[in-house]
PDB file of C-alpha atoms in Angstrom:
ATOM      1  CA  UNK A   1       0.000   0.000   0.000  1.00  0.00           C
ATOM      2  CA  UNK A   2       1.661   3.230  -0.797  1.00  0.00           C
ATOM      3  CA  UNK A   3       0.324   6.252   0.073  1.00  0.00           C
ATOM      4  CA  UNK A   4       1.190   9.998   1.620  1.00  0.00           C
ATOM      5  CA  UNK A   5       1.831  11.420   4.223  1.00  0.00           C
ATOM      6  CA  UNK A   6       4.361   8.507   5.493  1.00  0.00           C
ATOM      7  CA  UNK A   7       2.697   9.527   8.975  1.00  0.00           C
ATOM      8  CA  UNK A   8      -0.230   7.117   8.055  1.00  0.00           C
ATOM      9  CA  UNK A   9       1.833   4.468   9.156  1.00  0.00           C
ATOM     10  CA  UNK A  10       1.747   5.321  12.558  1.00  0.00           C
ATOM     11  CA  UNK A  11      -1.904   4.813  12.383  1.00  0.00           C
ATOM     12  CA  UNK A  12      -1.936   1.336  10.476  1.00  0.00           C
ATOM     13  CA  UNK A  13      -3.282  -1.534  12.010  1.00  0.00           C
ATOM     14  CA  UNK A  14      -3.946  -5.445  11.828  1.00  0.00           C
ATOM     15  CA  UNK A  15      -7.856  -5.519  12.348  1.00  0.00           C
ATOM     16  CA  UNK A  16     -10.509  -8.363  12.890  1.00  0.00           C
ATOM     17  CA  UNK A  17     -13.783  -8.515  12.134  1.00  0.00           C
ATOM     18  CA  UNK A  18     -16.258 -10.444  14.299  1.00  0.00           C
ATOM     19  CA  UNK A  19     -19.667 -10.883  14.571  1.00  0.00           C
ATOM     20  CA  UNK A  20     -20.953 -10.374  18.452  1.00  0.00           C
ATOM     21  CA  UNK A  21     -22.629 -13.357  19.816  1.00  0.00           C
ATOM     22  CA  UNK A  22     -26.227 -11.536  20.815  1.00  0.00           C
ATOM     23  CA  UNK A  23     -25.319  -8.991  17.441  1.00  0.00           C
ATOM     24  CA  UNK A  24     -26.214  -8.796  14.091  1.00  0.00           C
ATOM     25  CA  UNK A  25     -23.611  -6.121  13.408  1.00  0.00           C
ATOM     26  CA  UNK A  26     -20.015  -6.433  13.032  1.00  0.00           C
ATOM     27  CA  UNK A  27     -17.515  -4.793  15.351  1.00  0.00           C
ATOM     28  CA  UNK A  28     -13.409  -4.400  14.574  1.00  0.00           C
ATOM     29  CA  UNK A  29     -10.640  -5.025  17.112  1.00  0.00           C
ATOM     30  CA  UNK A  30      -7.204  -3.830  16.521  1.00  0.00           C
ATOM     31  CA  UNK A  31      -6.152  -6.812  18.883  1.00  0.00           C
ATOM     32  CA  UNK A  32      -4.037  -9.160  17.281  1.00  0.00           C
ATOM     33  CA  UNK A  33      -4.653 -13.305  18.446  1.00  0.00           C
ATOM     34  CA  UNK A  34      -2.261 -14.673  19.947  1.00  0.00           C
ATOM     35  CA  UNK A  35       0.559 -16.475  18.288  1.00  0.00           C
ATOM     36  CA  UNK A  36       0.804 -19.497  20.324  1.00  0.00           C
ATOM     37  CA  UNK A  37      -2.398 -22.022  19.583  1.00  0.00           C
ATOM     38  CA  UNK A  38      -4.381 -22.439  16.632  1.00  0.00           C
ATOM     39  CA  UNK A  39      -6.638 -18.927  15.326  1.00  0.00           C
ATOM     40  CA  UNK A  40     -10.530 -19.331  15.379  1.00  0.00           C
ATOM     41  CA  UNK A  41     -11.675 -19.301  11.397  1.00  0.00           C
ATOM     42  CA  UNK A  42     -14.933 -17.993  10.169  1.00  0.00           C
ATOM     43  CA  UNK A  43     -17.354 -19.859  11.499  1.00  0.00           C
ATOM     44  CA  UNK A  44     -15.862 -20.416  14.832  1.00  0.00           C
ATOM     45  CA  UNK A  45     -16.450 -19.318  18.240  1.00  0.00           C
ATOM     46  CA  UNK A  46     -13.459 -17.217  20.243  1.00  0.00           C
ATOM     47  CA  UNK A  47     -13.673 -16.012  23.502  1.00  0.00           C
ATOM     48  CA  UNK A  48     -16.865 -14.114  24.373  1.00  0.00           C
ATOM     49  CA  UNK A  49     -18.987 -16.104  21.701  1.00  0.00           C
ATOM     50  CA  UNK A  50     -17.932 -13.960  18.788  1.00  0.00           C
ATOM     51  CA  UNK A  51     -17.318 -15.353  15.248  1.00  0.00           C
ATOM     52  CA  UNK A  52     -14.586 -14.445  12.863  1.00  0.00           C
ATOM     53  CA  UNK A  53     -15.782 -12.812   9.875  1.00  0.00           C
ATOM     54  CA  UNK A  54     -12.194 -11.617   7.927  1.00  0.00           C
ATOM     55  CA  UNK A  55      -8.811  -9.859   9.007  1.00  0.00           C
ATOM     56  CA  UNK A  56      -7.809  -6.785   7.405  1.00  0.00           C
ATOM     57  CA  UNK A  57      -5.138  -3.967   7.792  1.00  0.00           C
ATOM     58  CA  UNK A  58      -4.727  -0.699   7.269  1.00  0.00           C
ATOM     59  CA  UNK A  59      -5.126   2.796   7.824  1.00  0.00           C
ATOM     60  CA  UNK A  60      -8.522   3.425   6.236  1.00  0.00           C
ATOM     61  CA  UNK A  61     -10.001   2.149   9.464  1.00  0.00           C
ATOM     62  CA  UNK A  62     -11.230   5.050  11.125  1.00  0.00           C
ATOM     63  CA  UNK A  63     -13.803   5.405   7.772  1.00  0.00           C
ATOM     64  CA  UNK A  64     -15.097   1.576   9.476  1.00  0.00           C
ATOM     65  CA  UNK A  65     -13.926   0.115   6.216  1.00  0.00           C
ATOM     66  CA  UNK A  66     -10.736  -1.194   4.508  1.00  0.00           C
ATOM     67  CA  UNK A  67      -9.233  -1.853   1.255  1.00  0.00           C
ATOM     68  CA  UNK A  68      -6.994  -5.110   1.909  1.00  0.00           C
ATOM     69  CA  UNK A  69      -8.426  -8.291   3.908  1.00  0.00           C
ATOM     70  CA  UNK A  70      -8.760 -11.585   3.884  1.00  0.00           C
ATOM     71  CA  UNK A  71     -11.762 -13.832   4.570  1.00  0.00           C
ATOM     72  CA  UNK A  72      -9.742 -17.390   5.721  1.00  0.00           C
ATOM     73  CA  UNK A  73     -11.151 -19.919   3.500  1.00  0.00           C
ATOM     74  CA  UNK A  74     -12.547 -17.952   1.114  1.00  0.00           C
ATOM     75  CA  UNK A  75     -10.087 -15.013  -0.597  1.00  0.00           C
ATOM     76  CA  UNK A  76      -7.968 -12.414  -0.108  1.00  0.00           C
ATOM     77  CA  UNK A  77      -8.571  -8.865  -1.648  1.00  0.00           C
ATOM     78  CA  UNK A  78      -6.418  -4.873  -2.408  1.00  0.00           C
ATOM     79  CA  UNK A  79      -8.179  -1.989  -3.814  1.00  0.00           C
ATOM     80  CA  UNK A  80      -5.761   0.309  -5.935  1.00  0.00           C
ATOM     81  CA  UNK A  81      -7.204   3.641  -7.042  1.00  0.00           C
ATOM     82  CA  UNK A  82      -7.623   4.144 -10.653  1.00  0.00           C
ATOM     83  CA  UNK A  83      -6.928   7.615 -12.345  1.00  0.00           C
ATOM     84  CA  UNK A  84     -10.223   8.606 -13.666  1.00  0.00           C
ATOM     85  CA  UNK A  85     -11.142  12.240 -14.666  1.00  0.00           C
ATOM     86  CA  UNK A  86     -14.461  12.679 -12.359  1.00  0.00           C
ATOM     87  CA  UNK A  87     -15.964  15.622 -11.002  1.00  0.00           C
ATOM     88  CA  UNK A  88     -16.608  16.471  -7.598  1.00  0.00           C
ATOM     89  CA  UNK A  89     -20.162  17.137  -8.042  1.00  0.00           C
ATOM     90  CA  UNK A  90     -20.492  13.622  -9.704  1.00  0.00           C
ATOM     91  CA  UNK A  91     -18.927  12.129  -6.603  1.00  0.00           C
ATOM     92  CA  UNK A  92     -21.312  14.061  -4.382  1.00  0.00           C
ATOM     93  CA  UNK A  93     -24.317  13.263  -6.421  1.00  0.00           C
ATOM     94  CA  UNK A  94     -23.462   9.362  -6.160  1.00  0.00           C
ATOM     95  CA  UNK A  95     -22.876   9.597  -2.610  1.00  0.00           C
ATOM     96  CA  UNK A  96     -26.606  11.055  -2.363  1.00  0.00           C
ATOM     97  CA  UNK A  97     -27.496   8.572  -4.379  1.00  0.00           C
ATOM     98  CA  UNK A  98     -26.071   5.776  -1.668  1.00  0.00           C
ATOM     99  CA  UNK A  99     -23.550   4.271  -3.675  1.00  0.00           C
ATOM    100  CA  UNK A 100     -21.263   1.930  -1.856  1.00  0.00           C
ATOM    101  CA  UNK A 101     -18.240   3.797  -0.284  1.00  0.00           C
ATOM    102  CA  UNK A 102     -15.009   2.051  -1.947  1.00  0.00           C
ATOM    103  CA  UNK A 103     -13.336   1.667   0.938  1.00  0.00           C
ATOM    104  CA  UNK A 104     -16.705  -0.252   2.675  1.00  0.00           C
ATOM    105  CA  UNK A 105     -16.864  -2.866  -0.453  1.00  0.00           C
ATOM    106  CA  UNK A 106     -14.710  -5.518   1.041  1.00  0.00           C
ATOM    107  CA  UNK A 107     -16.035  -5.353   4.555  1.00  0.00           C
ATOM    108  CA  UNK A 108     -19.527  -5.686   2.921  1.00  0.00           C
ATOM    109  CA  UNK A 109     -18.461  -8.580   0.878  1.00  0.00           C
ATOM    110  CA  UNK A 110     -17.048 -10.344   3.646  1.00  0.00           C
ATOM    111  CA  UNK A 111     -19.915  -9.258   6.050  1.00  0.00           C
ATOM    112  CA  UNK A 112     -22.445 -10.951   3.361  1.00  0.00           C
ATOM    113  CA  UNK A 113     -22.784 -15.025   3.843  1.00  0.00           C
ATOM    114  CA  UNK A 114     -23.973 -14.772   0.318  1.00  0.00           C
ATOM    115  CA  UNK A 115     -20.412 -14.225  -0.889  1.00  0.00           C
ATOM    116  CA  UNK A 116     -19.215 -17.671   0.057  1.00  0.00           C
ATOM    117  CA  UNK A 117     -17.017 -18.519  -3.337  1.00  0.00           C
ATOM    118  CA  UNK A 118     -14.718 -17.050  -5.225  1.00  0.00           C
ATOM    119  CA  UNK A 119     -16.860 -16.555  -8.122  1.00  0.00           C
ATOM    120  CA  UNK A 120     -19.030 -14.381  -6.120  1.00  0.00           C
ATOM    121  CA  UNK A 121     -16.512 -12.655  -4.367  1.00  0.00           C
ATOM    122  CA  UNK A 122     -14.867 -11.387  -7.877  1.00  0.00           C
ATOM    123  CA  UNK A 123     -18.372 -10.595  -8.927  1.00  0.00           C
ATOM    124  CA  UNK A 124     -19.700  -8.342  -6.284  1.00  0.00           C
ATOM    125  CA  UNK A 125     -16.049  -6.904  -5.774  1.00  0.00           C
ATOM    126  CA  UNK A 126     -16.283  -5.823  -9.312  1.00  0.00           C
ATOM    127  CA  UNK A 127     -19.370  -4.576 -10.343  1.00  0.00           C
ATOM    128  CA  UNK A 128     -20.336  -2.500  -6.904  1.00  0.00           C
ATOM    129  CA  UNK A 129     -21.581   0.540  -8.086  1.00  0.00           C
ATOM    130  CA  UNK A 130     -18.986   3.345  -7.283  1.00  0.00           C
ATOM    131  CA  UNK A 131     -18.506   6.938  -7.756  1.00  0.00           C
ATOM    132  CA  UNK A 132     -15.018   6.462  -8.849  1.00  0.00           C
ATOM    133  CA  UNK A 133     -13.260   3.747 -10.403  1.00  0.00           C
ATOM    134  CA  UNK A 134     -10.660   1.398  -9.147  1.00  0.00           C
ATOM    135  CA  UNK A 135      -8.682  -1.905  -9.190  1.00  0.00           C
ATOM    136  CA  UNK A 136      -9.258  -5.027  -7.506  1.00  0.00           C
ATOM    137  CA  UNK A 137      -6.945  -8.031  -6.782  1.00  0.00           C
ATOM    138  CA  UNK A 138      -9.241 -11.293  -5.692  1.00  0.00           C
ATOM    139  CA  UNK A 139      -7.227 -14.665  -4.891  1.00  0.00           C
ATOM    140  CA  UNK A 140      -8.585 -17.555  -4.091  1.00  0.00           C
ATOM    141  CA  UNK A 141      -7.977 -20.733  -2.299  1.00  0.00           C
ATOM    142  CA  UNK A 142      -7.107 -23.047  -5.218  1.00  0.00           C
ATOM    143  CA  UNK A 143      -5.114 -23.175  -7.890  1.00  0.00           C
ATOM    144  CA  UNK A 144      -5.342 -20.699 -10.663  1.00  0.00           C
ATOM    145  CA  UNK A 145      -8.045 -18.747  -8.721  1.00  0.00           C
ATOM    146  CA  UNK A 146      -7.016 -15.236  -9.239  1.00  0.00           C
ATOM    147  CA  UNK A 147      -8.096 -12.259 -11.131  1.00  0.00           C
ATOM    148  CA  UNK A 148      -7.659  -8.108 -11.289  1.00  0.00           C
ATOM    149  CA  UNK A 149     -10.160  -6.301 -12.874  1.00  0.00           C
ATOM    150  CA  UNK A 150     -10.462  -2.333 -13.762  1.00  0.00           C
ATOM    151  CA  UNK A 151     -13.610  -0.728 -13.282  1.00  0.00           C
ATOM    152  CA  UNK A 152     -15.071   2.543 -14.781  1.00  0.00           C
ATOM    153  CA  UNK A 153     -18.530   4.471 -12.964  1.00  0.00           C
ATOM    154  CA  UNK A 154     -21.481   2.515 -11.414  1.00  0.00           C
ATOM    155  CA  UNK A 155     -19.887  -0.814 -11.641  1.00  0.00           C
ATOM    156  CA  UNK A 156     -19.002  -1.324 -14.923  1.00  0.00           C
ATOM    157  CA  UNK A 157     -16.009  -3.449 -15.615  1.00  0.00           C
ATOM    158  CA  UNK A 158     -13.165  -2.106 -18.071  1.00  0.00           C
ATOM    159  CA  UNK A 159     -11.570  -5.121 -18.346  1.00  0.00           C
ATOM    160  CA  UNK A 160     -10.579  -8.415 -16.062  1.00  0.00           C
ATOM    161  CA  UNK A 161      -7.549 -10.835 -15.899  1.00  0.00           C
ATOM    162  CA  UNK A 162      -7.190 -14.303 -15.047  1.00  0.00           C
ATOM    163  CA  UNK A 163      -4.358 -16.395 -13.247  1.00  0.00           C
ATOM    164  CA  UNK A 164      -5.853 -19.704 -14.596  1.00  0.00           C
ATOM    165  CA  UNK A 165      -5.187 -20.485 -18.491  1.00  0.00           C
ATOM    166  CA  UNK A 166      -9.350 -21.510 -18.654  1.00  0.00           C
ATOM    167  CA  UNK A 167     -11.737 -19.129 -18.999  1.00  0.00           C
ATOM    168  CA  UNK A 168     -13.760 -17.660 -15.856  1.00  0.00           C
ATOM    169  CA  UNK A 169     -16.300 -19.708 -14.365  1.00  0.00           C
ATOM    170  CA  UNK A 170     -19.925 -19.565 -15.949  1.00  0.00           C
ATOM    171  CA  UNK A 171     -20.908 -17.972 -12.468  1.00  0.00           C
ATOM    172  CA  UNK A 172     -19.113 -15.022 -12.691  1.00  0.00           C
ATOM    173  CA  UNK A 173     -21.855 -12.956 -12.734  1.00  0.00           C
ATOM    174  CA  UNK A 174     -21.422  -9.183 -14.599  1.00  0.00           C
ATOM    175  CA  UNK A 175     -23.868  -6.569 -15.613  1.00  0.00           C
ATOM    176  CA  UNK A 176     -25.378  -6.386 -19.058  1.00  0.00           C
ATOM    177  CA  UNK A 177     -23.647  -2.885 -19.359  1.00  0.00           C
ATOM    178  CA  UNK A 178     -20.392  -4.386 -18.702  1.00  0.00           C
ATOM    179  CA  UNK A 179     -17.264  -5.847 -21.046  1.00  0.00           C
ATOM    180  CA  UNK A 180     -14.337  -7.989 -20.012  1.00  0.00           C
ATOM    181  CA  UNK A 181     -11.235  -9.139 -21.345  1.00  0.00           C
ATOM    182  CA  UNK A 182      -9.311 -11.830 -20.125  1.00  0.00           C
ATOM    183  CA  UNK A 183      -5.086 -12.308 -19.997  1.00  0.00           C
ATOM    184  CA  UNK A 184      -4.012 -15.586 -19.426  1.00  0.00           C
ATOM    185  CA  UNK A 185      -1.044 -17.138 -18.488  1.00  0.00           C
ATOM    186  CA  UNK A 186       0.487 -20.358 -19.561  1.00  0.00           C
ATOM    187  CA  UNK A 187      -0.368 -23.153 -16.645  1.00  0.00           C
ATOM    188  CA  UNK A 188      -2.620 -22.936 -13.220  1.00  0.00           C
ATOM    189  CA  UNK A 189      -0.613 -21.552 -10.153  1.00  0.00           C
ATOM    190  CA  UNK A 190       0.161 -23.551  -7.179  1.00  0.00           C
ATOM    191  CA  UNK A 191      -0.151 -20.019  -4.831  1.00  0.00           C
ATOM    192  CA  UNK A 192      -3.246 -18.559  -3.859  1.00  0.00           C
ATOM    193  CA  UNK A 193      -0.865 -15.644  -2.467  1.00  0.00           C
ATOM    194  CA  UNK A 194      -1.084 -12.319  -4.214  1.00  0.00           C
ATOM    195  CA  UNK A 195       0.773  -9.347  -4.116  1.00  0.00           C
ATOM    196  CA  UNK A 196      -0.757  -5.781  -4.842  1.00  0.00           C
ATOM    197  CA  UNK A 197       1.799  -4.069  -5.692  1.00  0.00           C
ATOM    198  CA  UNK A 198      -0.642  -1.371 -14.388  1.00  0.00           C
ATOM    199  CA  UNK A 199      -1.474  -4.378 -14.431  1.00  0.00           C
ATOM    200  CA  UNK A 200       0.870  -7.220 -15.399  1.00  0.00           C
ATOM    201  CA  UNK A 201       0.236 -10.750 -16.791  1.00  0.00           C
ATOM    202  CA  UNK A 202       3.281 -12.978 -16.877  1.00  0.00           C
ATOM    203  CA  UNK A 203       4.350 -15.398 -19.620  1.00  0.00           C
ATOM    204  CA  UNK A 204       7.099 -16.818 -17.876  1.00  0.00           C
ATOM    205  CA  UNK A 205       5.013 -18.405 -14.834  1.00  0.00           C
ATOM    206  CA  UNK A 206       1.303 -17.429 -13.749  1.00  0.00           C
ATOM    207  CA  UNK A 207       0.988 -14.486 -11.823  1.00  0.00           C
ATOM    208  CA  UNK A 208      -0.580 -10.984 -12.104  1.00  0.00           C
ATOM    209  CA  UNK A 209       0.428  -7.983 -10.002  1.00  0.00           C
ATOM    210  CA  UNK A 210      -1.462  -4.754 -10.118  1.00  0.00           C
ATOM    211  CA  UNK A 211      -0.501  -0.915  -9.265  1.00  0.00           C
ATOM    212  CA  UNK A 212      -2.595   2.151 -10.507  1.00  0.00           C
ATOM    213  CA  UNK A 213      -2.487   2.014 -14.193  1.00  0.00           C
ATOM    214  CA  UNK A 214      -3.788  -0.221 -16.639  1.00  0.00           C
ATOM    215  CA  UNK A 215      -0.791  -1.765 -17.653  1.00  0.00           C
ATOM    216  CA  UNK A 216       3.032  -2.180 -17.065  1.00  0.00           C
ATOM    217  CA  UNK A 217       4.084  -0.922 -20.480  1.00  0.00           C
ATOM    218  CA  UNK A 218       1.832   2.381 -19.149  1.00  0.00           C
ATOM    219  CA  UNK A 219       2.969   3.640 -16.354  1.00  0.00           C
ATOM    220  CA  UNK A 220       5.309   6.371 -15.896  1.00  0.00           C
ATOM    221  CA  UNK A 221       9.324   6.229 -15.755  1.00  0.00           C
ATOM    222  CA  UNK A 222       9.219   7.865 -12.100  1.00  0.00           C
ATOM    223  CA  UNK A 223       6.669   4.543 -10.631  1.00  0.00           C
ATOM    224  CA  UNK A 224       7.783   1.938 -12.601  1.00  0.00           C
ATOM    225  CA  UNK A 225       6.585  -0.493  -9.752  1.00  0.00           C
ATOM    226  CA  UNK A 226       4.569  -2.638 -12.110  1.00  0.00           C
ATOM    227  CA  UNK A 227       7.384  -3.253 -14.105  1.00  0.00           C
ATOM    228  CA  UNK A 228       9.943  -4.069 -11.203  1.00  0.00           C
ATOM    229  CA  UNK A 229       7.086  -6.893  -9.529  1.00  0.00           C
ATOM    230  CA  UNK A 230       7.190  -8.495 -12.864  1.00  0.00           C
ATOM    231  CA  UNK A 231      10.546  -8.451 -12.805  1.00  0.00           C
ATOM    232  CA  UNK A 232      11.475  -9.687  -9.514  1.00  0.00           C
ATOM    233  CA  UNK A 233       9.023 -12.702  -9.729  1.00  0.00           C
ATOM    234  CA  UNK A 234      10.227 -13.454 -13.215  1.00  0.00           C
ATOM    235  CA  UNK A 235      13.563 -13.897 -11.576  1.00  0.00           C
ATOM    236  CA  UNK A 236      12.639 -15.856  -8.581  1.00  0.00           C
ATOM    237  CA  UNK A 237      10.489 -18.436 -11.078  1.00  0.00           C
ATOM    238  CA  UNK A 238       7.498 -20.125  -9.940  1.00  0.00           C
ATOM    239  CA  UNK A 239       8.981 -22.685  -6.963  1.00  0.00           C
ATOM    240  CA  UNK A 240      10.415 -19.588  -5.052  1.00  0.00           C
ATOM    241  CA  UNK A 241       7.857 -17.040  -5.980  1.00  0.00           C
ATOM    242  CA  UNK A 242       5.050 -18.832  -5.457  1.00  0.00           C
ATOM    243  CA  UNK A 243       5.931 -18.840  -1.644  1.00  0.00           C
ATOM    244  CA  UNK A 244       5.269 -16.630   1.052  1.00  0.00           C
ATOM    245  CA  UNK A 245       9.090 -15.695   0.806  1.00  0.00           C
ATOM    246  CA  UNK A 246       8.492 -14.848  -2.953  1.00  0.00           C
ATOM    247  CA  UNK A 247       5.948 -12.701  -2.710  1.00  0.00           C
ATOM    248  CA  UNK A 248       7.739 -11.017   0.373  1.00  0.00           C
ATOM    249  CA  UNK A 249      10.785 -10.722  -1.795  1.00  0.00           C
ATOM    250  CA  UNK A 250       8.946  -9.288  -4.752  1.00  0.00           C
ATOM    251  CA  UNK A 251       7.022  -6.446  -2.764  1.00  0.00           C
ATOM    252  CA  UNK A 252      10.102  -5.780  -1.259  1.00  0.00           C
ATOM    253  CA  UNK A 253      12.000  -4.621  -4.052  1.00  0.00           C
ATOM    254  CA  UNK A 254      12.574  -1.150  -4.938  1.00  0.00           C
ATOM    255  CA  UNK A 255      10.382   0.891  -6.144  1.00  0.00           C
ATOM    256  CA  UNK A 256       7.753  -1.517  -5.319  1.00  0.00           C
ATOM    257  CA  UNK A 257       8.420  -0.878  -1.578  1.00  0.00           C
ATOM    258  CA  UNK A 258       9.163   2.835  -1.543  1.00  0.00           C
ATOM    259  CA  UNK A 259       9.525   5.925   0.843  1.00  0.00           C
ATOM    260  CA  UNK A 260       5.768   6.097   0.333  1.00  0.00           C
ATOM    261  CA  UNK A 261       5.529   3.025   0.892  1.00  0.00           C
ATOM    262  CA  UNK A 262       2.127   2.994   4.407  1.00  0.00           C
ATOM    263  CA  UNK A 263       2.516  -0.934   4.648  1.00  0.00           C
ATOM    264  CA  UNK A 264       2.957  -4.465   3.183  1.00  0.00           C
ATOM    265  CA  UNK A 265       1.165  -7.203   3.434  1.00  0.00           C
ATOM    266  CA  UNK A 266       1.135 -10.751   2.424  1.00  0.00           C
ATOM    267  CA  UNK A 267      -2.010 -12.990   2.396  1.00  0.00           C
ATOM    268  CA  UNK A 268      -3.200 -16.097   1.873  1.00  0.00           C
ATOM    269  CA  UNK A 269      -7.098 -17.344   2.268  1.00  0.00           C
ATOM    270  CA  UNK A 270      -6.236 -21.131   1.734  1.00  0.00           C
ATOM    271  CA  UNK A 271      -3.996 -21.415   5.354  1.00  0.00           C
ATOM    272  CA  UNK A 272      -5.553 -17.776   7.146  1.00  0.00           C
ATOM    273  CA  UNK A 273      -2.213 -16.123   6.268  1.00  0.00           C
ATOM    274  CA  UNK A 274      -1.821 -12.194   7.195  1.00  0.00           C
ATOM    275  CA  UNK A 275       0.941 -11.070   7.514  1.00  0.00           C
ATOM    276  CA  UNK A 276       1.320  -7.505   7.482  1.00  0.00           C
ATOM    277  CA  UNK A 277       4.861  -5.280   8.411  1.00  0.00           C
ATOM    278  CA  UNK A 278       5.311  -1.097   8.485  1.00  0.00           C
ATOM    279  CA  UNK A 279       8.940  -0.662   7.355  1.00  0.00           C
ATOM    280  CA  UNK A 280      11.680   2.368   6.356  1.00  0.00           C
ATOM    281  CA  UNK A 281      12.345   1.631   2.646  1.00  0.00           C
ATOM    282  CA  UNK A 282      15.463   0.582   1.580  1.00  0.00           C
ATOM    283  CA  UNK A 283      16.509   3.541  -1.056  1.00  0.00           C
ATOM    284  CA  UNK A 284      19.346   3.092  -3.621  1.00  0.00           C
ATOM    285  CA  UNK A 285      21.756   5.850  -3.499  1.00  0.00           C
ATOM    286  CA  UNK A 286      21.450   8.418  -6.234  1.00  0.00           C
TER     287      UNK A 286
END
């Protein structure tokens, strides 16, 4: 996550979400479990009769939502914003309207026993009506289940592209309004990490890593993050960077982990993975 002032990572936090056992509504707690014992998943009952609904951090907490979290067993998700010329008074209008705040889209996801698959986690993560546009990284908990999509206004979907070599499952469900295009990469991945780091498709070995612009070839010369991910991971092959350790390694490099640099975070739905670190960036010398 990368984002000024650097002061907002004195503020980031590792945050779960639980359902209260005499509540219908769910509360946050910047407590962290434990690391001795085994975690409660969704579904199961901690201390005080509340049930784990997803983990999350970040510094977008005091809004009550987030924009990275993980549901354990289900799928892991990152917002990136999306340059998009839109007017104030559009964004106004929309929030009159009661469109769904973008940072509040993965807590209602996860909130919703509805979303229970990764189909219809892409699907509502991608078409929520908004009043601006953005990127979204989904991973799943099996192989090949991963996709970033771009989104314009009022959920409609730019484009979307797939880990797995197939195409999406029949139950992705999208609006009439919207298109999609798919990238696919040469085999199914073994990882249902992701790191969020223009979006990038590999041919080498199947991943995808995403940053704010639509693809590696466009971003700029002075955030060339998209293109250093690629190549870091490219590097480290598919047996290295498919691992925790990878993906630590590849988010790690400069410029992907920069002064701006609020946090890092690496996640995994398929073993309730979060691990999340605030950290000085290591700079090259100019």
């Amino acid at each position: 996550m990368d984002q000024s002032p650097q002061q907002v990572r004195n503020v980031t936090l590792q945050l779960q979400f639980v359902l209260g056992a005499s509540s219908s509504s769910s509360s946050s707690s910047s407590s962290s479990s434990s690391s001795s014992g085994t975690r409660p998943g969704p579904g199961q009952r901690r201390a005080g009769g509340q049930r784990l609904l997803f983990r999350a951090v970040d510094w977008y907490w005091f809004t009550t939502g987030v924009v990275t979290a993980m549901k354990p067993g289900l799928a892991s998700v990152q917002e990136n914003w999306r340059f998009y010329n839109v007017s104030s008074a559009s964004v106004f209008a929309d929030a009159a309207g009661g469109v769904t705040p973008q940072v509040f889209v993965f807590r209602s996801v996860f909130s919703n026993p509805h979303f229970n698959s990764f189909d219809s986690v892409v699907s509502a993560v991608c078409t929520t009506s908004l009043a601006a546009p953005y990127y979204a990284a989904v991973a799943g908990t099996r192989p090949g289940q991963g996709c970033v999509c771009a989104t314009e206004l009022h959920g409609k979907v730019l484009w979307m592209r797939w880990l797995n070599t197939s195409s999406p499952s029949s139950s992705i469900s999208l609006p009439p309004s919207s298109s999609s295009s798919s990238s696919s990469s040469s085999s199914s991945s073994s990882s249902s990490s992701s790191s969020s780091s223009s979006s990038s498709s590999s041919s080498s070995w199947p991943f995808l890593v995403q940053t704010n612009y639509d693809t590696c070839t466009g971003e700029p010369k002075t955030d060339a993050r998209c293109q250093a991910a690629t190549a870091a991971l490219t590097s480290l092959g598919p047996v290295e960077g498919s691992t925790r350790v990878g993906v630590f390694a590849a988010i790690s490099t400069y410029p992907v982990h920069n002064l701006h640099t609020a946090y890092t975070a690496v996640m995994s739905a398929a073993d309730d993975t979060m691990l999340a670190f605030v950290r000085d960036a290591v700079v090259p010398a100019h």
